[in-house]
Amino acid sequence: MLDELQVRPGEPARLAERETKSRLGLGEKSDGYARLAELQEQLRELQAHLFGESRRSVLLILQGMDSSGKDSTIRRVFEGVNPQGVWVRGFGRPEEAELARDYLWRVHRDVPRRGKIGIFNRSHYEDVGVVRVKELVPPEVWQRRYHHIREFERLLTDEGTRVLKVWLHISHEEQRARLQRRIDDPERNWKFEPEDIEARRDWPLYQAAYEEAITETSTDWAPWYVIPADRRWARDVAIAQLLVDTLTEMDPQLPPADPRLQGITIP
Ligand code: ADP
């Protein structure tokens, strides 16, 4: 399933041709939830080993349009995982201290420690996404960032962080329904910002910017996955599977027991 969702390095991302509503061959919603529960169990165990090993880390980067489900993915996929082993960081509009440095400064400062799974809710991709669409810097500035980003992610990988990048792919219509719910449902009102309407108006510009960013930065060491996200359960299963497959391949090992433990009985 994940093979098809990966953007092959060197090939165009072609977002418009990718599905948003796929069931990923998982059957009904109830089948999806059953699968998710199994994957959560595996993730819990693998994460405990990563934490015990404390030599490497995983960084999951989540990007997507407003209401694509970045928050709920984090809430659902990591249900039951030891919170001590997870590190979540959201990147909103840069603050003064962040604008006073290069755009990667705030990102690099917050990468996960060894032993942890770090989750970025938005990331340095905003610096070639919203920054491009809103023309916050001239084209020659954001264009050269692809090169920085590829090399930055190479550095992280070389030093023991597995970098996984996910584009939560929703349709224009699904976004309409979700934003409307934010207006209609008092429990969700707080999530609505008038700027969301502006970003929705610029939908084609954002899609084009991300399509290019994904194409330019899907590498062998830090590939992009375009995850169909109109159905929340299919989205969650795909991302849980991505984490489980990655951690299984990493095969984190608990440190060997101290030989002095042999035969000790606590008095
Ligand atoms: P969310 O909307 O994801 O819940 P926030 O409201 O904290 O989170 O901030 C998100 C907003 O910050 C988005 O509109 C996003 O485009 C913007 N943002 C993030 N990074 C940057 C950046 N580097 N430059 C400008 N705007 C950014």
XYZ file of N, CA, C and O and ligand atoms in Angstrom, residues 70-71 91-94 106 121-122 126-127 130-131 136 193, ligand 1:
87
model
N -4.202 17.157 10.357
C -2.893 17.029 11.007
C -3.056 16.762 12.508
O -2.428 15.852 13.050
N -3.926 17.546 13.146
C -4.121 17.358 14.597
C -4.732 15.993 14.915
O -4.291 15.305 15.821
N 4.382 24.168 14.201
C 5.047 25.380 13.711
C 4.024 26.340 13.117
O 3.510 26.101 12.025
N 3.723 27.391 13.864
C 2.819 28.441 13.371
C 3.630 29.583 12.782
O 4.802 29.408 12.422
N 2.996 30.730 12.707
C 3.727 31.896 12.166
C 4.970 32.150 13.015
O 4.878 32.134 14.241
N 6.100 32.369 12.388
C 7.329 32.539 13.170
C 7.263 33.754 14.088
O 6.682 34.783 13.726
N 14.646 27.286 13.864
C 13.634 26.829 14.838
C 13.308 25.358 14.652
O 12.886 24.675 15.582
N 3.914 19.124 13.367
C 2.651 19.585 12.816
C 2.976 20.890 12.066
O 3.144 21.920 12.693
N 3.136 20.791 10.756
C 3.761 21.817 9.906
C 5.259 21.817 10.210
O 5.691 21.229 11.197
N 6.587 24.958 5.336
C 5.846 26.226 5.262
C 6.715 27.298 4.598
O 6.207 28.239 4.004
N 8.024 27.128 4.702
C 8.946 28.138 4.185
C 9.144 28.053 2.670
O 9.833 28.898 2.095
N 3.495 28.336 2.297
C 2.775 29.597 2.536
C 3.658 30.812 2.221
O 3.186 31.823 1.680
N 4.927 30.672 2.508
C 5.857 31.786 2.276
C 5.938 32.130 0.780
O 6.021 33.290 0.389
N 6.113 36.135 0.738
C 6.783 36.739 1.904
C 8.274 36.917 1.660
O 8.933 37.690 2.348
N -10.418 30.086 11.554
C -9.806 31.414 11.433
C -10.234 31.988 10.085
O -10.229 31.276 9.084
P -2.833 25.439 12.915
O -3.579 26.380 11.999
O -2.054 24.395 12.156
O -3.676 24.862 13.989
P -1.400 27.764 14.001
O -2.687 28.531 13.955
O -0.550 27.833 15.211
O -1.668 26.227 13.661
O -0.461 28.271 12.828
C -0.590 27.904 11.545
C -0.397 29.077 10.614
O 0.962 29.497 10.650
C -0.713 28.656 9.219
O -1.508 29.622 8.574
C 0.663 28.564 8.581
O 0.651 28.737 7.204
C 1.415 29.640 9.323
N 2.864 29.454 9.247
C 3.584 28.384 9.658
N 4.889 28.526 9.376
C 5.009 29.713 8.747
C 6.103 30.425 8.198
N 7.341 29.930 8.229
N 5.862 31.630 7.654
C 4.609 32.130 7.610
N 3.520 31.504 8.106
C 3.713 30.312 8.667
